[in-house]
XYZ file of C-alpha atoms in Angstrom:
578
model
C -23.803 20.201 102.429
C -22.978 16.612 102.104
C -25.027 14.146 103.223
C -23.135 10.249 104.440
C -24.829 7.393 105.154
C -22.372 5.643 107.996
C -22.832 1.834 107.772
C -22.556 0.204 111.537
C -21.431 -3.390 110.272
C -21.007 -5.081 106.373
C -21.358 -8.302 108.070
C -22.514 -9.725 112.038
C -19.998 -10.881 113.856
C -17.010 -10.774 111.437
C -13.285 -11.594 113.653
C -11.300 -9.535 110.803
C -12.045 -8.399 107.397
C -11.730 -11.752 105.605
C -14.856 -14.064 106.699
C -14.760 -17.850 105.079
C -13.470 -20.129 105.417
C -13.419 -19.334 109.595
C -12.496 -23.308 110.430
C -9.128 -24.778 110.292
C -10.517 -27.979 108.448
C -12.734 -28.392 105.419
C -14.881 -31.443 104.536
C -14.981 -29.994 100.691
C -13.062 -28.682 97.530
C -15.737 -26.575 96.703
C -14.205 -23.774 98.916
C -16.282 -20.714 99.402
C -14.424 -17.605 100.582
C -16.493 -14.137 101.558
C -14.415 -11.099 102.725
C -16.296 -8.055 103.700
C -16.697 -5.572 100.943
C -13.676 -2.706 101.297
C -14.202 1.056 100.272
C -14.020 2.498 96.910
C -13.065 -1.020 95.785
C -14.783 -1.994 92.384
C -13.745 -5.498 92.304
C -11.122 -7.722 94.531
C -8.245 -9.844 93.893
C -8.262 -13.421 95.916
C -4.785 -15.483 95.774
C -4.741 -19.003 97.133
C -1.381 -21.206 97.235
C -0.475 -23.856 99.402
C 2.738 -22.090 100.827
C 2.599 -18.041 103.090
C 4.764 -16.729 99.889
C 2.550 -17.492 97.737
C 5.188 -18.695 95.254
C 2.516 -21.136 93.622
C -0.906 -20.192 93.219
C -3.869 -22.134 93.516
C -6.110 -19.990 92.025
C -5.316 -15.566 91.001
C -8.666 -14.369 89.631
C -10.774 -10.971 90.154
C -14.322 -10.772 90.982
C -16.486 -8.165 91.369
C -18.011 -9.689 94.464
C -17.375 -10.574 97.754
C -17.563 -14.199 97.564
C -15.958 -16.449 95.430
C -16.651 -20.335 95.380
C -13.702 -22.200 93.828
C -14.813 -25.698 92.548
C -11.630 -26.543 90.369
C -8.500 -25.572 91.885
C -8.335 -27.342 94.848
C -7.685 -31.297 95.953
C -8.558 -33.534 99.224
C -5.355 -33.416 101.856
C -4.213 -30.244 101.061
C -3.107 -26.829 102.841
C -4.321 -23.901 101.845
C -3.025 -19.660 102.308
C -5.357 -17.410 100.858
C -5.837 -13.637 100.850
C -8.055 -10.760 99.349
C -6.984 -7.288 98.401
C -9.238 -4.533 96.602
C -8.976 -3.135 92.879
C -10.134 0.276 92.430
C -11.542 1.850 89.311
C -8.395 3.330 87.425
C -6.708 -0.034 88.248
C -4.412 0.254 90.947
C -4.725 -2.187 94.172
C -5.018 -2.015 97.781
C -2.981 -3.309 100.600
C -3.887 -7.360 101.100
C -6.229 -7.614 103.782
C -5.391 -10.081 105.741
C -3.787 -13.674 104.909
C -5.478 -16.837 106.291
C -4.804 -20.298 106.146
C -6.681 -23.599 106.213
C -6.732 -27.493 105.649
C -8.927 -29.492 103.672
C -9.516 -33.013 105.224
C -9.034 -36.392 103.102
C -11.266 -38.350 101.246
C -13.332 -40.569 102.890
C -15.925 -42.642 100.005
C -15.217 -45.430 98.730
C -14.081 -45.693 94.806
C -16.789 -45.548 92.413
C -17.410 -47.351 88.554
C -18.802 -44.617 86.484
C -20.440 -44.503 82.885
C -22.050 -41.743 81.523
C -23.784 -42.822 78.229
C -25.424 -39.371 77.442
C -23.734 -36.345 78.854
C -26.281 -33.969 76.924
C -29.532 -35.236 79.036
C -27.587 -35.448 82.189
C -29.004 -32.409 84.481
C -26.383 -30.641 85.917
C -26.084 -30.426 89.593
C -24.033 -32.868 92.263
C -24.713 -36.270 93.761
C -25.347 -36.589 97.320
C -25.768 -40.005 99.132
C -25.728 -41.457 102.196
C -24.241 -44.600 103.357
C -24.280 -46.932 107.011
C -21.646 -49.804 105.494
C -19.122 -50.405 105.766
C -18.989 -47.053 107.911
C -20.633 -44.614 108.577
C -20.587 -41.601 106.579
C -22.370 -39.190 103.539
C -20.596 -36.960 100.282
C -20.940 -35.642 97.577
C -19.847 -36.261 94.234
C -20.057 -35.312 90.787
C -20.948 -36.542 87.508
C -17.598 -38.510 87.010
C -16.984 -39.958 90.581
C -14.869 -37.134 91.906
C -15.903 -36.589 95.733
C -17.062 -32.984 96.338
C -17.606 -33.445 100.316
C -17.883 -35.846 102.768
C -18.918 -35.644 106.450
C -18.778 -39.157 109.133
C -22.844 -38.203 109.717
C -25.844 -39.486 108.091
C -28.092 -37.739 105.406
C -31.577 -38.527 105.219
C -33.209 -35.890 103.808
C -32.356 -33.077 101.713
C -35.527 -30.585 100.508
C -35.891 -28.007 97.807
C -33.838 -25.566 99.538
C -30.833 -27.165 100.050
C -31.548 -28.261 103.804
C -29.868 -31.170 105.395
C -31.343 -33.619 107.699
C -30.216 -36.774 109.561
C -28.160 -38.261 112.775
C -25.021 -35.867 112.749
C -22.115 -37.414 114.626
C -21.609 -35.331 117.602
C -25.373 -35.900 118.505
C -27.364 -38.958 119.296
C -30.684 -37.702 117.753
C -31.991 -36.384 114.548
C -30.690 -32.997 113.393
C -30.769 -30.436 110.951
C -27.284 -29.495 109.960
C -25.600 -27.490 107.262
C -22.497 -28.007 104.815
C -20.191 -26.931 107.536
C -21.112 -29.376 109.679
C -23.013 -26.627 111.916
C -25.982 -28.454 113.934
C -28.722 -26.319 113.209
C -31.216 -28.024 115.373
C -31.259 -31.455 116.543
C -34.347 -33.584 118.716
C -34.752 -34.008 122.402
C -32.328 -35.226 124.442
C -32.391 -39.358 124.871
C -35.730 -39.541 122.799
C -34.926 -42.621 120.404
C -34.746 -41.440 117.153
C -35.857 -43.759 114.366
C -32.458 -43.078 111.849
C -35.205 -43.103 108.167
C -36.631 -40.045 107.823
C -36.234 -36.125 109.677
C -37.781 -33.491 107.819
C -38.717 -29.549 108.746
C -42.622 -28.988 108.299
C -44.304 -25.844 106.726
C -44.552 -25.094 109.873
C -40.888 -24.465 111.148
C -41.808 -27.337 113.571
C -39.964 -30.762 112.674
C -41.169 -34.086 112.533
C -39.436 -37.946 112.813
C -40.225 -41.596 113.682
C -39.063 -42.451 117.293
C -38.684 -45.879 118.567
C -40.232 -46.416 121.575
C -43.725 -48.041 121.233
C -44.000 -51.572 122.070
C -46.981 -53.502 122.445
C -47.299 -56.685 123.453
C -48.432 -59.382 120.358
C -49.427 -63.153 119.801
C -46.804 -65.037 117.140
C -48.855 -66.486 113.978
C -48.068 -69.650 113.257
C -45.425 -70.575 109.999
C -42.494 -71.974 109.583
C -41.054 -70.200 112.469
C -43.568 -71.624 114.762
C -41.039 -75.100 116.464
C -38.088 -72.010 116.314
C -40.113 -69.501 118.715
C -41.324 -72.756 120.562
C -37.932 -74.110 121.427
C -37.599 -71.230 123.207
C -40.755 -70.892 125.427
C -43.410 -69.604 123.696
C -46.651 -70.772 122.314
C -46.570 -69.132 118.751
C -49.980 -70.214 118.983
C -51.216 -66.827 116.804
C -53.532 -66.221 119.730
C -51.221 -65.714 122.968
C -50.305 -61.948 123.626
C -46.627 -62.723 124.248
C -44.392 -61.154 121.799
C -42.766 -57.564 122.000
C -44.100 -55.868 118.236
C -42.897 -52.714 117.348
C -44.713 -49.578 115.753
C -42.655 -46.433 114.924
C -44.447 -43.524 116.544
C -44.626 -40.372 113.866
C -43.475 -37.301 116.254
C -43.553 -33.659 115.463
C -42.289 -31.331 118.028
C -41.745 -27.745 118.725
C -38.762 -25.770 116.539
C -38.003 -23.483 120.012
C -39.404 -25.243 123.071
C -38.962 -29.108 121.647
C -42.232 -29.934 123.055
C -44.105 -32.598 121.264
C -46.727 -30.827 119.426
C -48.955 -33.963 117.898
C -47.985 -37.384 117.717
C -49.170 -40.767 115.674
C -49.122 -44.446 117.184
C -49.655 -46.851 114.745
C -51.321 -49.409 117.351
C -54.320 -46.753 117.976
C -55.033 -47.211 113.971
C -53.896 -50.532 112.510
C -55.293 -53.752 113.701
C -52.519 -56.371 114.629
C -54.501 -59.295 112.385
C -52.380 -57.489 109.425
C -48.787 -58.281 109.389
C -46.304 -59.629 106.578
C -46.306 -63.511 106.293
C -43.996 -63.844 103.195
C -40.988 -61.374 103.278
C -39.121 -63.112 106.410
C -39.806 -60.745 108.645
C -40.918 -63.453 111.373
C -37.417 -65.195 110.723
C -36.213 -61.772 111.592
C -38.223 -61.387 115.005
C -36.373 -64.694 115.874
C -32.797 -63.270 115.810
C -33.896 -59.543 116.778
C -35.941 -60.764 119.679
C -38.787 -58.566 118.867
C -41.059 -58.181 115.701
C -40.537 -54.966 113.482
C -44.285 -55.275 112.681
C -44.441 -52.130 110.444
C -40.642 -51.093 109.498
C -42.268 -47.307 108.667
C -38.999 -46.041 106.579
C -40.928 -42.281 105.291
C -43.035 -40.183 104.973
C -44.276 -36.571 102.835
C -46.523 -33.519 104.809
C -48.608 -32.025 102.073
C -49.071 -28.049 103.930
C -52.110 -27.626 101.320
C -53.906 -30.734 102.280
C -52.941 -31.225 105.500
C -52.564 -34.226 105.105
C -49.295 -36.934 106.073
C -48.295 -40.313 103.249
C -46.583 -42.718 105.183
C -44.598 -45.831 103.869
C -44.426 -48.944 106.118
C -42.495 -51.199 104.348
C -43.020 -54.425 106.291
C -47.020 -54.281 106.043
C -46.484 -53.031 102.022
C -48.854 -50.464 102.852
C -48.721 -46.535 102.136
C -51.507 -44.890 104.511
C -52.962 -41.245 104.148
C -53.183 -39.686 107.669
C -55.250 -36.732 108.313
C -52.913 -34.080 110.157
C -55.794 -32.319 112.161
C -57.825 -35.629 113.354
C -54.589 -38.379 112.679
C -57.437 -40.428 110.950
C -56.666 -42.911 108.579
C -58.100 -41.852 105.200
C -56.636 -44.259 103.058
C -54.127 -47.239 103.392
C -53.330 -48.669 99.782
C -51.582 -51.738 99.787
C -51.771 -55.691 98.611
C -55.085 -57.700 97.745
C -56.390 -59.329 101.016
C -55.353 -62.708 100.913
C -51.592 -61.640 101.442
C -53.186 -60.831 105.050
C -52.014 -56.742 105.181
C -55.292 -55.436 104.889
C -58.764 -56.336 104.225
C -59.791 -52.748 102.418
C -56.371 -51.308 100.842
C -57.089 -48.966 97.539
C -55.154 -49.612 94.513
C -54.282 -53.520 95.133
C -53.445 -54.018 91.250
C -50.280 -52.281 91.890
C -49.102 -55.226 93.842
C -45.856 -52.866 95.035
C -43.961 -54.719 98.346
C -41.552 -53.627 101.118
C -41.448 -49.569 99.401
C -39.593 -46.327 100.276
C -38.990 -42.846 99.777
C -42.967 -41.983 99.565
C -43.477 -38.541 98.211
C -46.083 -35.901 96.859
C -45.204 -34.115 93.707
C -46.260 -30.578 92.746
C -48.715 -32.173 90.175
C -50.409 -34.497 93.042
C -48.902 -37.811 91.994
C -46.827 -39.786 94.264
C -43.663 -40.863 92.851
C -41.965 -43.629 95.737
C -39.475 -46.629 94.975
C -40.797 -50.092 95.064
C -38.190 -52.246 96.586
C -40.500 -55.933 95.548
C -38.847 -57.739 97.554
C -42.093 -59.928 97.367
C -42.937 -59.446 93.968
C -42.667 -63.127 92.683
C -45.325 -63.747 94.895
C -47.490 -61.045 94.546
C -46.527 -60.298 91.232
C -45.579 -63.400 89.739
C -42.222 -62.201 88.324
C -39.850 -64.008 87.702
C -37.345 -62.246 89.941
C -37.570 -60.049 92.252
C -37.988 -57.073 90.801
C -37.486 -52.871 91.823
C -39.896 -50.806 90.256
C -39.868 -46.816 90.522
C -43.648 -46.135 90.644
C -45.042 -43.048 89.734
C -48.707 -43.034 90.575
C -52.073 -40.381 90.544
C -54.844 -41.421 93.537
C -58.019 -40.668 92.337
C -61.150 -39.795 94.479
C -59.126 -41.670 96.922
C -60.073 -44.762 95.992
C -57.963 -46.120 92.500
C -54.812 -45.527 91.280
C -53.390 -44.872 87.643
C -49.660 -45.547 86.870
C -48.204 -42.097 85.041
C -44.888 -43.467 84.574
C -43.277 -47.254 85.897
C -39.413 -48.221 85.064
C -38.506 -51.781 86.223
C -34.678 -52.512 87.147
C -33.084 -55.141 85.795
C -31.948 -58.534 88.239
C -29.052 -57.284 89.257
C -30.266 -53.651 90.462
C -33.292 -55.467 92.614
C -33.073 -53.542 95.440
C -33.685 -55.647 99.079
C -33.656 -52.620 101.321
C -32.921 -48.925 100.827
C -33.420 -46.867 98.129
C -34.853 -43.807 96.773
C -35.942 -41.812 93.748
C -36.199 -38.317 92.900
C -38.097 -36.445 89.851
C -35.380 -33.545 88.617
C -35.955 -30.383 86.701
C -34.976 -31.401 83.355
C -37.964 -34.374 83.513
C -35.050 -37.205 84.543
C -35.654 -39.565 87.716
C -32.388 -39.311 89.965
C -32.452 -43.246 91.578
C -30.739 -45.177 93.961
C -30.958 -48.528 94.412
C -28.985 -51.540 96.972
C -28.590 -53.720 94.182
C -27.291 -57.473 94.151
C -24.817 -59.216 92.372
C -25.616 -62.630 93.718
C -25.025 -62.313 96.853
C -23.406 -59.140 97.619
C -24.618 -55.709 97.316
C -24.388 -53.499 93.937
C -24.984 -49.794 95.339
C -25.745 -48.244 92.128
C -26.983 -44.332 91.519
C -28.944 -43.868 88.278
C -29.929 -41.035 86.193
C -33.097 -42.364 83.797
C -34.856 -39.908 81.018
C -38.922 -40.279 80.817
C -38.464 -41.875 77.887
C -36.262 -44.738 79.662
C -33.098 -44.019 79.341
C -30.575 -44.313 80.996
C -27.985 -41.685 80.948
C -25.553 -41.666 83.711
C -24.727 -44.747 86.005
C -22.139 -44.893 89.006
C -21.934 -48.226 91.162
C -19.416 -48.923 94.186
C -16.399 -50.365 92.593
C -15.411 -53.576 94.051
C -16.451 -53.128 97.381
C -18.724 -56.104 98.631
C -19.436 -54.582 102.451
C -21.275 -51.438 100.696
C -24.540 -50.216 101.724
C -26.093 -47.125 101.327
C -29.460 -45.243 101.741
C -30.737 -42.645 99.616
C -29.573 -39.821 97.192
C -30.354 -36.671 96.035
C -29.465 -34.566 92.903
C -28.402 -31.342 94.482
C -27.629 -28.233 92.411
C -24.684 -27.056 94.696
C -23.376 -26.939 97.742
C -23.127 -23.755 100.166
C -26.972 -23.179 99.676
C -26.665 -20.458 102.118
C -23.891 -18.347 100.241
C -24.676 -14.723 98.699
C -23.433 -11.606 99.009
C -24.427 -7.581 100.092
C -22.713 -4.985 98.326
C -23.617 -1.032 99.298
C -23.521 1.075 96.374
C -21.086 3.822 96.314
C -19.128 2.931 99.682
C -16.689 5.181 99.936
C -13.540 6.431 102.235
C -15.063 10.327 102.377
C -14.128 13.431 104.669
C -16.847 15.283 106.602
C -17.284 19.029 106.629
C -15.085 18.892 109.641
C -12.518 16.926 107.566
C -13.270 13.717 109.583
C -12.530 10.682 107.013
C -15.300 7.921 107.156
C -16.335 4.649 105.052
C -19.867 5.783 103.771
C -22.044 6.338 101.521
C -22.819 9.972 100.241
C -26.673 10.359 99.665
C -26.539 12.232 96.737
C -30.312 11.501 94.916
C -31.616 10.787 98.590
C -31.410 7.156 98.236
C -29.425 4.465 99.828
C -28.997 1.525 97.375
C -27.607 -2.229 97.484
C -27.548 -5.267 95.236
C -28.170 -8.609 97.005
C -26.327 -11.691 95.030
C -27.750 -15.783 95.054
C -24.676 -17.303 94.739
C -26.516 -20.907 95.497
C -27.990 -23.104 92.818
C -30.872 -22.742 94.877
C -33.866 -19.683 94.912
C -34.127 -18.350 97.897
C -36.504 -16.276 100.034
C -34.485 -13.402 102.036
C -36.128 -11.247 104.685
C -34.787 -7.879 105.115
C -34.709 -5.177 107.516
C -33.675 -1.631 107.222
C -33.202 1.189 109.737
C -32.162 4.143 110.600
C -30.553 4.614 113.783
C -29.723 7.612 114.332
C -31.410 11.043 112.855
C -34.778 8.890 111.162
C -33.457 10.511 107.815
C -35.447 6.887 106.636
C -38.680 5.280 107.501
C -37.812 1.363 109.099
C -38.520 -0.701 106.528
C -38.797 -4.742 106.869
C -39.959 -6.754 104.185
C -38.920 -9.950 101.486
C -37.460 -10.613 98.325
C -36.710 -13.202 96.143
C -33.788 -14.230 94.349
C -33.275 -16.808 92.178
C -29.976 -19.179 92.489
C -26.715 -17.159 90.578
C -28.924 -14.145 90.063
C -29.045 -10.334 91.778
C -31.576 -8.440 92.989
C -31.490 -4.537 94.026
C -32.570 -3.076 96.985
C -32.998 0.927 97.477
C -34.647 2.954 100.193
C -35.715 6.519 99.723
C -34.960 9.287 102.129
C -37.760 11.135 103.401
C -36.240 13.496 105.101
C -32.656 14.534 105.746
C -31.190 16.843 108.648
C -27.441 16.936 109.800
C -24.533 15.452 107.989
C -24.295 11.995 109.100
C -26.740 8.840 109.818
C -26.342 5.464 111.115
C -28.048 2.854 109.494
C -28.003 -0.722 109.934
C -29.356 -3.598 106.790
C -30.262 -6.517 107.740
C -30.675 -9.586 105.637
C -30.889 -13.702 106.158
C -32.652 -16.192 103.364
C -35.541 -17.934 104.997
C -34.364 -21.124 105.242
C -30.575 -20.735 106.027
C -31.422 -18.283 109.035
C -27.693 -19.038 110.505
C -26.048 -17.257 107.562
C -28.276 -13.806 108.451
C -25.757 -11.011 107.529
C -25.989 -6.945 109.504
């Protein structure tokens, strides 16, 4: 008797047999292409060209699996056939599959200046970054300057497992969207979404600032004081007349969209601390309200429970207890610079900061924009420091490792840094070159060094946000093979695609093509005769690696059995495959 294994579906909701790319346009020339895997087929031969003959190939090459990412045939503007067909194991070849055909898109970033002065320290990996001037848009690159992807939305956050966050174009709100330019989730309907900082919690739940809490304030007096009273007011510093504004830290419900716990600053800071030396007063004046606290990010510790929040115009980072939203900690600027009368760690003398963040060791590394440093600091320019700091017993601070910019990389707004595998800080800073911007992305060793620079290349308009060193792109791609899938005849001389059971076990390997490890749940089941217990469980596999997967019959009557595997990584439940 033989036993077959009939599999319902190699992948959910496949239109033919060849899968990726499934949109007519691509933002990328990193192409991924996934095809489902074919029957008695021990490898596969994909053909690309840019004409249905086929005349001139893109790329000819064999694989083993059932995807293949192609990062060096390809170029921006161009038109693209492809098709797969299977090799089997004494070398002859199928019929091709299918034939498909796609575009990729143009270019969209701006030129870049590029100098790498160490190419052995550089970590390998991609550049993302995000930009707002002189348009609207985020890519890609890599370690020369050659753009990788692009997309008209904005990136604000990108975590560990290659997640994207920010305002994607087609929405008004914060969102959660993926490489394809898939929204994944994005925030309520007309609730005004602060554009810094949108992150998933532990939690599944996700969290932003939202503008839309205004309190009414007096105007201190200053320089400013004849400009606000030419216009009607008393900018007396007493006289509750002003509209201030305090982003409001929101987290809200990953199915319903409910709010699920909320933070006002005006229920926790007193209004006698504002900035009085940065020109944000001079900036009330034109905006017609005051941007009291300007809070640009913030990092959810899941062990602590506990929230760091920048606020750049105050120069204040705060530690908020999650379950209470109690202040346990703002550290900030001595006193007599009027933002706070009991701020830890005032010998830091940081000003107008971003991109706060926890590391794995408990030191917060953020980037420490000074745009008040000659007065708080005494230096003799304004200098950007990336500060990398340990709190301890919540009360002083010790510096673990400080790299000034020079002058012309001060940073006025923006910026961000990021601590990388290989030791190096990944940076991004405005920059100025006197009085134009000098968007610059930096790769510095611990020891100092700098080993990779790329600046925008005569482009005076440019300003961006933030960057991250990414590994890859398509963090969700990896592959499902079934061990042993074969075209077979039943006793009745029926021919299926199965798998004959021959040592009573039903075996797969599961492929990371990603540069990122991944998490992937799993389900297995039997459908039909219960030849196998249902079995539902995780596994992890790290990026470019395989795992194996077998489950052991415990009983077998009849010929034939349905039985269904599913599998989706944790954090890229969109790309779940059946």
């Amino acid at each position: 008797m033989r036993y077959l294994l009939i599999i319902l579906s190699l992948v959910s909701l496949a239109f033919s047999d060849l899968l990726k790319p499934n949109t007519e346009t691509l933002r990328t020339i990193h192409i991924l292409f996934e095809w489902e895997q074919e029957p008695d087929a021990s490898s596969y031969n994909i053909q690309a060209s840019n004409s249905n003959s086929f005349n001139n190939l893109y790329i000819n090459t064999n694989t083993s699996s059932t995807v293949h990412i192609e990062k060096n045939a390809f170029n921006w503007n161009n038109n693209v056939y492809w098709r797969v067909r299977p090799i089997y194991s004494n070398g002859s070849t199928g019929d091709w599959i299918d034939t498909r055909y796609f575009s990729i898109g143009n270019s969209i970033l701006g030129n870049l200046n590029v100098d790498i002065y160490n190419d052995d320290l550089i970590e390998d990996g991609l550049v993302m970054y995000s930009q707002f001037a002189p348009y609207l848009a985020s890519g890609v690159i890599d370690k020369y300057g050659n753009e990788i992807w692009n997309t008209q939305s904005y990136v604000n956050h990108i975590n560990e497992f290659g997640q994207v966050y920010g305002m994607h174009f087609e929405t008004e709100g914060g969102d959660q969207f993926n490489y394809d330019q898939d929204i994944i989730w994005t925030t309520p309907i007309g609730t005004p979404i602060d554009a810094h900082e949108i992150k998933q919690l532990p939690n599944g739940n996700y969290m932003a600032f939202t503008l839309d809490v205004f309190r009414s304030g007096p105007i201190p007096e200053g320089p400013w004081t004849t400009y606000f009273q030419d216009l009607g007011y008393a900018a007396d510093g007493v006289t509750n007349e002003f509209p201030w504004l305090g982003l409001r830290l929101v987290e809200w419900d990953q199915e319903t969209k409910e709010e699920v716990w909320t933070w006002d600053p005006f229920d926790h800071f007193t209004m006698d601390d504002y900035d009085l030396y940065g020109g944000v007063w001079w900036g009330a004046y034109f905006n017609g309200y005051f941007d009291w606290l300007h809070s640009n990010a913030f990092h959810f510790d899941g062990e602590e429970e506990v929230i760091y929040v920048s606020h750049r115009h105050l120069s204040r980072i705060t530690k908020i207890d999650y379950q209470t939203g109690e202040v346990i900690w703002n550290m900030g600027l001595p006193a007599e610079y009027n933002t706070g009368d009991n701020n830890i760690c005032t010998d830091l003398r940081f000003s107008f900061q971003h991109n706060i963040q926890l590391l794995d060791d408990g030191t917060l590394l953020f980037f420490d924009n000074g745009n008040i440093s000659p007065v708080v600091n005494e230096d003799e320019y304004p200098t950007t420091r990336i500060r990398r700091i340990r709190v301890i017993d919540d009360s002083y601070c010790e510096t673990v490792w400080q790299y000034d910019l020079p002058e012309n990389l001060f940073g006025l707004g923006m910026g961000s840094v990021q601590l990388l595998n290989n030791g190096n800080y990944s940076i991004y800073t405005y920059g100025t070159e006197g009085e134009y911007s000098n968007c610059t992305l930096l790769e510095v060793t611990p020891d100092k060094e700098m080993v990779w620079k790329a600046s925008a290349e005569n482009n005076e308009e440019s300003a961006w946000y933030r960057s991250y060193k990414i590994p890859s792109i398509h963090p969700n791609a990896f592959s499902v093979i079934a061990d042993d899938y074969q075209s077979l005849e039943n006793n009745d001389g029926e021919s299926l695609d199965a798998i004959e059971l021959i040592d009573g076990t039903a075996k797969f390997s599961i492929t990371n093509h990603s540069g990122y490890d991944h998490v992937y749940k799993y389900k297995f089941r039997d459908l039909d005769n219960n030849w196998f217990e249902e079995v539902e469980s995780a596994i992890s596999v790290p990026a470019y690696q395989s795992i194996n997967l077998s489950f052991e019959a415990i009983q077998i009557s009849g010929e034939n059995s349905n039985i269904i595997l599913s599998i989706w990584p944790t954090r890229h439940l969109y790309a779940r495959k059946d």
